[in-house]
Amino acid sequence: MKFDDLCSIAHNFADSFGSGASLLFNSYGFYPYDDAGQSEGGTIEIDVLRGRLLAGVSSPELRSFIEDSPRVFESLCLRHGISSEAFAGFTARFTKTQSGREFSVTVVDQKGRCRTDRFDGVYGKRLDARKHPPVTSA
């Protein structure tokens, strides 16, 4: 599978996870951006393949969804005709900013190729790096 296809699958997962009404999880009412807003730097980051919180704090409800991420992500991958084993790494970062919210996905494939893409947290559209510099915490 092409690297861009892996990035697209990762985007779809993170966009659904961040929506709070995730059809992938068959659940409504979990809001990673609320938890991000309570975290230092306004960010939470998850390791999707291992179901672990890497940065920030999460509510017990959100933590259960994070822990279930590997199973749900594998299911999404299978619907696209691949295994999640095509990914050597996949992290999703959700950030609550003063102007709204955004998410980013970092994908690493088995060949070591790595890319991070940033997206608007409401519409899921790619953010232009020139207009939207990366958010950094002080």
Short mmCIF file of N, CA and C in Angstrom, two decimals:
data_model
loop_
_atom_site.label_atom_id
_atom_site.label_comp_id
_atom_site.label_asym_id
_atom_site.label_seq_id
_atom_site.Cartn_x
_atom_site.Cartn_y
_atom_site.Cartn_z
N MET A 1 0.84 -1.17 0.00
CA MET A 1 0.00 0.00 0.00
C MET A 1 0.89 1.24 0.00
N LYS A 2 0.46 2.28 -0.70
CA LYS A 2 1.22 3.52 -0.79
C LYS A 2 1.23 4.24 0.56
N PHE A 3 2.32 4.95 0.80
CA PHE A 3 2.46 5.69 2.06
C PHE A 3 1.34 6.70 2.23
N ASP A 4 0.96 7.39 1.15
CA ASP A 4 -0.14 8.36 1.23
C ASP A 4 -1.44 7.70 1.66
N ASP A 5 -1.65 6.45 1.26
CA ASP A 5 -2.86 5.73 1.67
C ASP A 5 -2.84 5.46 3.17
N LEU A 6 -1.67 5.12 3.71
CA LEU A 6 -1.56 4.93 5.16
C LEU A 6 -1.88 6.22 5.90
N CYS A 7 -1.37 7.34 5.37
CA CYS A 7 -1.64 8.64 5.99
C CYS A 7 -3.13 8.98 5.94
N SER A 8 -3.77 8.61 4.86
CA SER A 8 -5.20 8.86 4.72
C SER A 8 -6.01 8.05 5.74
N ILE A 9 -5.65 6.80 5.92
CA ILE A 9 -6.34 5.96 6.91
C ILE A 9 -6.14 6.54 8.31
N ALA A 10 -4.93 6.99 8.62
CA ALA A 10 -4.65 7.58 9.92
C ALA A 10 -5.47 8.86 10.12
N HIS A 11 -5.57 9.68 9.07
CA HIS A 11 -6.40 10.89 9.14
C HIS A 11 -7.84 10.53 9.45
N ASN A 12 -8.38 9.54 8.75
CA ASN A 12 -9.78 9.16 8.97
C ASN A 12 -10.02 8.72 10.40
N PHE A 13 -9.09 7.94 10.94
CA PHE A 13 -9.23 7.48 12.32
C PHE A 13 -9.22 8.68 13.28
N ALA A 14 -8.22 9.54 13.15
CA ALA A 14 -8.08 10.66 14.08
C ALA A 14 -9.24 11.64 13.96
N ASP A 15 -9.71 11.89 12.75
CA ASP A 15 -10.85 12.78 12.55
C ASP A 15 -12.09 12.22 13.23
N SER A 16 -12.31 10.92 13.09
CA SER A 16 -13.45 10.29 13.74
C SER A 16 -13.30 10.31 15.26
N PHE A 17 -12.11 9.98 15.74
CA PHE A 17 -11.85 9.97 17.18
C PHE A 17 -12.10 11.35 17.79
N GLY A 18 -11.67 12.38 17.10
CA GLY A 18 -11.79 13.74 17.62
C GLY A 18 -13.19 14.31 17.54
N SER A 19 -14.07 13.69 16.76
CA SER A 19 -15.40 14.27 16.54
C SER A 19 -16.31 14.17 17.75
N GLY A 20 -16.05 13.22 18.65
CA GLY A 20 -16.94 13.04 19.79
C GLY A 20 -18.17 12.22 19.45
N ALA A 21 -18.36 11.92 18.18
CA ALA A 21 -19.48 11.09 17.72
C ALA A 21 -18.90 10.06 16.77
N SER A 22 -18.09 9.19 17.30
CA SER A 22 -17.30 8.29 16.47
C SER A 22 -18.08 7.05 16.07
N LEU A 23 -18.30 6.92 14.78
CA LEU A 23 -18.93 5.71 14.28
C LEU A 23 -17.98 4.52 14.37
N LEU A 24 -16.68 4.79 14.33
CA LEU A 24 -15.71 3.69 14.46
C LEU A 24 -15.85 3.00 15.81
N PHE A 25 -16.10 3.78 16.85
CA PHE A 25 -16.22 3.24 18.20
C PHE A 25 -17.67 2.95 18.57
N ASN A 26 -18.60 3.26 17.66
CA ASN A 26 -20.03 3.12 17.95
C ASN A 26 -20.39 3.82 19.25
N SER A 27 -19.90 5.04 19.39
CA SER A 27 -20.13 5.75 20.64
C SER A 27 -20.23 7.25 20.39
N TYR A 28 -20.93 7.90 21.27
CA TYR A 28 -21.08 9.34 21.24
C TYR A 28 -20.72 9.88 22.62
N GLY A 29 -20.23 11.09 22.64
CA GLY A 29 -20.06 11.75 23.92
C GLY A 29 -18.69 11.66 24.56
N PHE A 30 -17.66 11.28 23.82
CA PHE A 30 -16.31 11.42 24.38
C PHE A 30 -15.63 12.52 23.58
N TYR A 31 -14.98 13.42 24.30
CA TYR A 31 -14.48 14.64 23.69
C TYR A 31 -13.00 14.83 24.00
N PRO A 32 -12.13 14.36 23.14
CA PRO A 32 -10.70 14.50 23.42
C PRO A 32 -10.24 15.95 23.52
N TYR A 33 -10.95 16.87 22.86
CA TYR A 33 -10.54 18.27 22.94
C TYR A 33 -10.83 18.86 24.32
N ASP A 34 -11.86 18.38 25.00
CA ASP A 34 -12.11 18.83 26.37
C ASP A 34 -10.96 18.39 27.27
N ASP A 35 -10.53 17.14 27.12
CA ASP A 35 -9.41 16.64 27.92
C ASP A 35 -8.12 17.40 27.55
N ALA A 36 -7.95 17.69 26.27
CA ALA A 36 -6.77 18.45 25.84
C ALA A 36 -6.76 19.82 26.50
N GLY A 37 -7.92 20.45 26.60
CA GLY A 37 -8.01 21.77 27.21
C GLY A 37 -7.62 21.76 28.69
N GLN A 38 -7.73 20.60 29.33
CA GLN A 38 -7.36 20.46 30.73
C GLN A 38 -5.89 20.07 30.90
N SER A 39 -5.21 19.82 29.80
CA SER A 39 -3.83 19.34 29.84
C SER A 39 -2.85 20.49 29.61
N GLU A 40 -1.65 20.31 30.11
CA GLU A 40 -0.60 21.30 29.88
C GLU A 40 -0.37 21.46 28.38
N GLY A 41 -0.32 22.69 27.93
CA GLY A 41 -0.13 22.96 26.51
C GLY A 41 -1.38 22.76 25.68
N GLY A 42 -2.50 22.41 26.33
CA GLY A 42 -3.75 22.23 25.61
C GLY A 42 -3.75 21.03 24.68
N THR A 43 -2.93 20.02 24.99
CA THR A 43 -2.74 18.90 24.05
C THR A 43 -2.80 17.55 24.76
N ILE A 44 -3.41 16.60 24.08
CA ILE A 44 -3.23 15.20 24.44
C ILE A 44 -2.69 14.49 23.20
N GLU A 45 -1.88 13.49 23.43
CA GLU A 45 -1.33 12.71 22.33
C GLU A 45 -1.49 11.24 22.67
N ILE A 46 -1.93 10.47 21.67
CA ILE A 46 -2.12 9.04 21.90
C ILE A 46 -1.31 8.21 20.90
N ASP A 47 -0.85 7.09 21.39
CA ASP A 47 -0.23 6.07 20.54
C ASP A 47 -1.35 5.12 20.16
N VAL A 48 -1.82 5.25 18.96
CA VAL A 48 -2.99 4.50 18.52
C VAL A 48 -2.70 3.00 18.45
N LEU A 49 -1.52 2.63 18.00
CA LEU A 49 -1.20 1.21 17.83
C LEU A 49 -1.07 0.47 19.16
N ARG A 50 -0.71 1.17 20.21
CA ARG A 50 -0.52 0.54 21.52
C ARG A 50 -1.61 0.91 22.52
N GLY A 51 -2.49 1.84 22.15
CA GLY A 51 -3.58 2.23 23.03
C GLY A 51 -3.11 2.91 24.30
N ARG A 52 -2.14 3.82 24.14
CA ARG A 52 -1.56 4.50 25.31
C ARG A 52 -1.64 6.01 25.16
N LEU A 53 -1.83 6.67 26.28
CA LEU A 53 -1.76 8.12 26.34
C LEU A 53 -0.30 8.51 26.47
N LEU A 54 0.21 9.33 25.55
CA LEU A 54 1.62 9.73 25.56
C LEU A 54 1.83 11.09 26.21
N ALA A 55 0.85 11.98 26.10
CA ALA A 55 0.98 13.32 26.67
C ALA A 55 -0.39 13.83 27.05
N GLY A 56 -0.44 14.62 28.11
CA GLY A 56 -1.69 15.19 28.57
C GLY A 56 -2.36 14.30 29.60
N VAL A 57 -3.54 14.72 29.99
CA VAL A 57 -4.34 13.95 30.95
C VAL A 57 -5.66 13.60 30.29
N SER A 58 -6.22 12.47 30.70
CA SER A 58 -7.51 12.06 30.12
C SER A 58 -8.46 11.63 31.22
N SER A 59 -9.72 11.82 30.93
CA SER A 59 -10.76 11.33 31.82
C SER A 59 -10.77 9.80 31.74
N PRO A 60 -11.36 9.15 32.75
CA PRO A 60 -11.46 7.69 32.69
C PRO A 60 -12.23 7.21 31.45
N GLU A 61 -13.24 7.97 31.04
CA GLU A 61 -14.01 7.58 29.86
C GLU A 61 -13.14 7.62 28.60
N LEU A 62 -12.40 8.71 28.45
CA LEU A 62 -11.55 8.82 27.27
C LEU A 62 -10.44 7.77 27.30
N ARG A 63 -9.91 7.50 28.47
CA ARG A 63 -8.85 6.50 28.59
C ARG A 63 -9.32 5.14 28.08
N SER A 64 -10.57 4.79 28.33
CA SER A 64 -11.08 3.50 27.84
C SER A 64 -11.12 3.47 26.31
N PHE A 65 -11.45 4.61 25.70
CA PHE A 65 -11.44 4.67 24.23
C PHE A 65 -10.01 4.60 23.69
N ILE A 66 -9.10 5.26 24.38
CA ILE A 66 -7.69 5.19 23.98
C ILE A 66 -7.20 3.75 24.03
N GLU A 67 -7.53 3.06 25.11
CA GLU A 67 -7.09 1.66 25.26
C GLU A 67 -7.71 0.74 24.22
N ASP A 68 -8.88 1.11 23.71
CA ASP A 68 -9.55 0.30 22.68
C ASP A 68 -9.10 0.67 21.26
N SER A 69 -8.28 1.71 21.14
CA SER A 69 -7.86 2.20 19.83
C SER A 69 -7.19 1.14 18.94
N PRO A 70 -6.29 0.29 19.47
CA PRO A 70 -5.65 -0.69 18.58
C PRO A 70 -6.66 -1.61 17.89
N ARG A 71 -7.65 -2.06 18.63
CA ARG A 71 -8.66 -2.96 18.05
C ARG A 71 -9.49 -2.23 17.00
N VAL A 72 -9.92 -1.03 17.31
CA VAL A 72 -10.75 -0.26 16.38
C VAL A 72 -9.95 0.13 15.14
N PHE A 73 -8.70 0.51 15.33
CA PHE A 73 -7.86 0.88 14.20
C PHE A 73 -7.60 -0.32 13.29
N GLU A 74 -7.35 -1.47 13.88
CA GLU A 74 -7.16 -2.69 13.06
C GLU A 74 -8.40 -2.97 12.22
N SER A 75 -9.57 -2.79 12.81
CA SER A 75 -10.83 -2.99 12.08
C SER A 75 -10.93 -2.02 10.89
N LEU A 76 -10.56 -0.76 11.11
CA LEU A 76 -10.58 0.22 10.03
C LEU A 76 -9.60 -0.17 8.93
N CYS A 77 -8.41 -0.59 9.33
CA CYS A 77 -7.41 -0.99 8.34
C CYS A 77 -7.90 -2.17 7.51
N LEU A 78 -8.50 -3.14 8.16
CA LEU A 78 -9.00 -4.31 7.43
C LEU A 78 -10.06 -3.93 6.41
N ARG A 79 -10.87 -2.92 6.73
CA ARG A 79 -11.86 -2.43 5.76
C ARG A 79 -11.19 -1.80 4.54
N HIS A 80 -9.94 -1.35 4.72
CA HIS A 80 -9.17 -0.78 3.61
C HIS A 80 -8.27 -1.82 2.96
N GLY A 81 -8.38 -3.06 3.39
CA GLY A 81 -7.63 -4.14 2.75
C GLY A 81 -6.20 -4.30 3.21
N ILE A 82 -5.87 -3.76 4.38
CA ILE A 82 -4.52 -3.93 4.93
C ILE A 82 -4.62 -4.31 6.40
N SER A 83 -3.48 -4.58 7.00
CA SER A 83 -3.39 -4.81 8.44
C SER A 83 -2.75 -3.58 9.07
N SER A 84 -3.05 -3.35 10.33
CA SER A 84 -2.40 -2.23 11.03
C SER A 84 -0.90 -2.48 11.17
N GLU A 85 -0.45 -3.69 10.89
CA GLU A 85 0.98 -3.99 10.93
C GLU A 85 1.75 -3.29 9.81
N ALA A 86 1.05 -2.70 8.84
CA ALA A 86 1.71 -1.90 7.82
C ALA A 86 2.28 -0.62 8.43
N PHE A 87 1.79 -0.27 9.62
CA PHE A 87 2.25 0.92 10.33
C PHE A 87 3.30 0.50 11.35
N ALA A 88 4.45 1.17 11.33
CA ALA A 88 5.44 0.97 12.39
C ALA A 88 5.12 1.91 13.56
N GLY A 89 4.42 2.98 13.27
CA GLY A 89 4.01 3.93 14.30
C GLY A 89 2.85 4.78 13.81
N PHE A 90 1.99 5.16 14.74
CA PHE A 90 0.88 6.06 14.44
C PHE A 90 0.47 6.75 15.73
N THR A 91 0.73 8.04 15.79
CA THR A 91 0.27 8.83 16.93
C THR A 91 -0.69 9.90 16.44
N ALA A 92 -1.63 10.23 17.30
CA ALA A 92 -2.59 11.29 17.02
C ALA A 92 -2.53 12.29 18.16
N ARG A 93 -2.46 13.56 17.80
CA ARG A 93 -2.36 14.63 18.79
C ARG A 93 -3.58 15.53 18.61
N PHE A 94 -4.26 15.83 19.70
CA PHE A 94 -5.43 16.69 19.69
C PHE A 94 -5.13 17.93 20.53
N THR A 95 -5.31 19.11 19.93
CA THR A 95 -4.93 20.35 20.59
C THR A 95 -6.10 21.32 20.60
N LYS A 96 -6.37 21.86 21.77
CA LYS A 96 -7.36 22.91 21.90
C LYS A 96 -6.60 24.23 21.92
N THR A 97 -6.89 25.09 20.95
CA THR A 97 -6.18 26.36 20.81
C THR A 97 -7.12 27.50 21.17
N GLN A 98 -6.57 28.71 21.24
CA GLN A 98 -7.42 29.88 21.51
C GLN A 98 -8.41 30.11 20.39
N SER A 99 -8.05 29.72 19.18
CA SER A 99 -8.94 29.96 18.04
C SER A 99 -9.78 28.74 17.67
N GLY A 100 -9.65 27.65 18.38
CA GLY A 100 -10.45 26.47 18.06
C GLY A 100 -9.75 25.19 18.46
N ARG A 101 -9.68 24.28 17.52
CA ARG A 101 -9.05 22.99 17.79
C ARG A 101 -8.41 22.46 16.52
N GLU A 102 -7.41 21.61 16.72
CA GLU A 102 -6.74 20.98 15.59
C GLU A 102 -6.23 19.62 16.02
N PHE A 103 -5.93 18.80 15.03
CA PHE A 103 -5.31 17.52 15.33
C PHE A 103 -4.20 17.27 14.33
N SER A 104 -3.28 16.43 14.73
CA SER A 104 -2.22 16.03 13.82
C SER A 104 -2.03 14.53 13.92
N VAL A 105 -1.56 13.96 12.83
CA VAL A 105 -1.24 12.54 12.81
C VAL A 105 0.20 12.38 12.36
N THR A 106 0.90 11.51 13.05
CA THR A 106 2.26 11.15 12.66
C THR A 106 2.24 9.67 12.30
N VAL A 107 2.64 9.39 11.07
CA VAL A 107 2.62 8.03 10.55
C VAL A 107 4.06 7.61 10.23
N VAL A 108 4.40 6.40 10.64
CA VAL A 108 5.68 5.79 10.28
C VAL A 108 5.34 4.44 9.67
N ASP A 109 5.89 4.17 8.47
CA ASP A 109 5.63 2.87 7.86
C ASP A 109 6.78 1.91 8.16
N GLN A 110 6.65 0.69 7.66
CA GLN A 110 7.65 -0.34 7.94
C GLN A 110 8.99 -0.07 7.27
N LYS A 111 9.01 0.84 6.30
CA LYS A 111 10.27 1.21 5.64
C LYS A 111 10.95 2.39 6.34
N GLY A 112 10.32 2.90 7.39
CA GLY A 112 10.90 4.01 8.14
C GLY A 112 10.48 5.39 7.66
N ARG A 113 9.64 5.46 6.63
CA ARG A 113 9.15 6.76 6.18
C ARG A 113 8.24 7.34 7.26
N CYS A 114 8.37 8.63 7.49
CA CYS A 114 7.63 9.28 8.56
C CYS A 114 7.09 10.62 8.07
N ARG A 115 5.85 10.93 8.46
CA ARG A 115 5.27 12.22 8.08
C ARG A 115 4.26 12.63 9.15
N THR A 116 4.26 13.92 9.44
CA THR A 116 3.26 14.49 10.34
C THR A 116 2.44 15.49 9.55
N ASP A 117 1.13 15.36 9.62
CA ASP A 117 0.21 16.28 8.95
C ASP A 117 -0.72 16.88 9.99
N ARG A 118 -1.04 18.18 9.81
CA ARG A 118 -1.92 18.90 10.73
C ARG A 118 -3.24 19.22 10.04
N PHE A 119 -4.32 19.14 10.85
CA PHE A 119 -5.66 19.33 10.30
C PHE A 119 -6.51 20.19 11.24
N ASP A 120 -7.47 20.87 10.64
CA ASP A 120 -8.47 21.60 11.40
C ASP A 120 -9.31 20.57 12.17
N GLY A 121 -9.55 20.83 13.45
CA GLY A 121 -10.27 19.87 14.28
C GLY A 121 -11.77 19.87 14.10
N VAL A 122 -12.31 20.81 13.35
CA VAL A 122 -13.75 20.84 13.11
C VAL A 122 -14.08 20.21 11.76
N TYR A 123 -13.38 20.63 10.72
CA TYR A 123 -13.69 20.17 9.37
C TYR A 123 -12.77 19.08 8.86
N GLY A 124 -11.68 18.82 9.57
CA GLY A 124 -10.75 17.76 9.17
C GLY A 124 -9.90 18.11 7.96
N LYS A 125 -9.89 19.39 7.58
CA LYS A 125 -9.10 19.81 6.42
C LYS A 125 -7.67 20.09 6.82
N ARG A 126 -6.75 19.79 5.91
CA ARG A 126 -5.32 20.03 6.14
C ARG A 126 -5.08 21.52 6.39
N LEU A 127 -4.25 21.80 7.39
CA LEU A 127 -3.87 23.18 7.67
C LEU A 127 -2.64 23.55 6.86
N ASP A 128 -2.68 24.69 6.25
CA ASP A 128 -1.54 25.20 5.49
C ASP A 128 -0.50 25.69 6.49
N ALA A 129 0.69 25.10 6.48
CA ALA A 129 1.73 25.43 7.45
C ALA A 129 2.13 26.89 7.39
N ARG A 130 1.99 27.52 6.25
CA ARG A 130 2.36 28.94 6.15
C ARG A 130 1.37 29.82 6.89
N LYS A 131 0.10 29.45 6.87
CA LYS A 131 -0.94 30.24 7.52
C LYS A 131 -1.15 29.84 8.98
N HIS A 132 -0.81 28.59 9.30
CA HIS A 132 -1.06 28.04 10.64
C HIS A 132 0.22 27.41 11.17
N PRO A 133 1.13 28.20 11.72
CA PRO A 133 2.36 27.59 12.24
C PRO A 133 2.04 26.61 13.36
N PRO A 134 2.88 25.61 13.56
CA PRO A 134 2.63 24.62 14.61
C PRO A 134 2.50 25.27 15.99
N VAL A 135 1.59 24.74 16.78
CA VAL A 135 1.41 25.20 18.15
C VAL A 135 2.53 24.59 18.99
N THR A 136 3.21 25.44 19.73
CA THR A 136 4.25 24.94 20.63
C THR A 136 3.93 25.42 22.02
N SER A 137 4.22 24.58 22.99
CA SER A 137 3.99 24.98 24.37
C SER A 137 5.25 25.60 24.93
N ALA A 138 5.07 26.58 25.81
CA ALA A 138 6.23 27.28 26.38
C ALA A 138 6.81 26.53 27.55
#
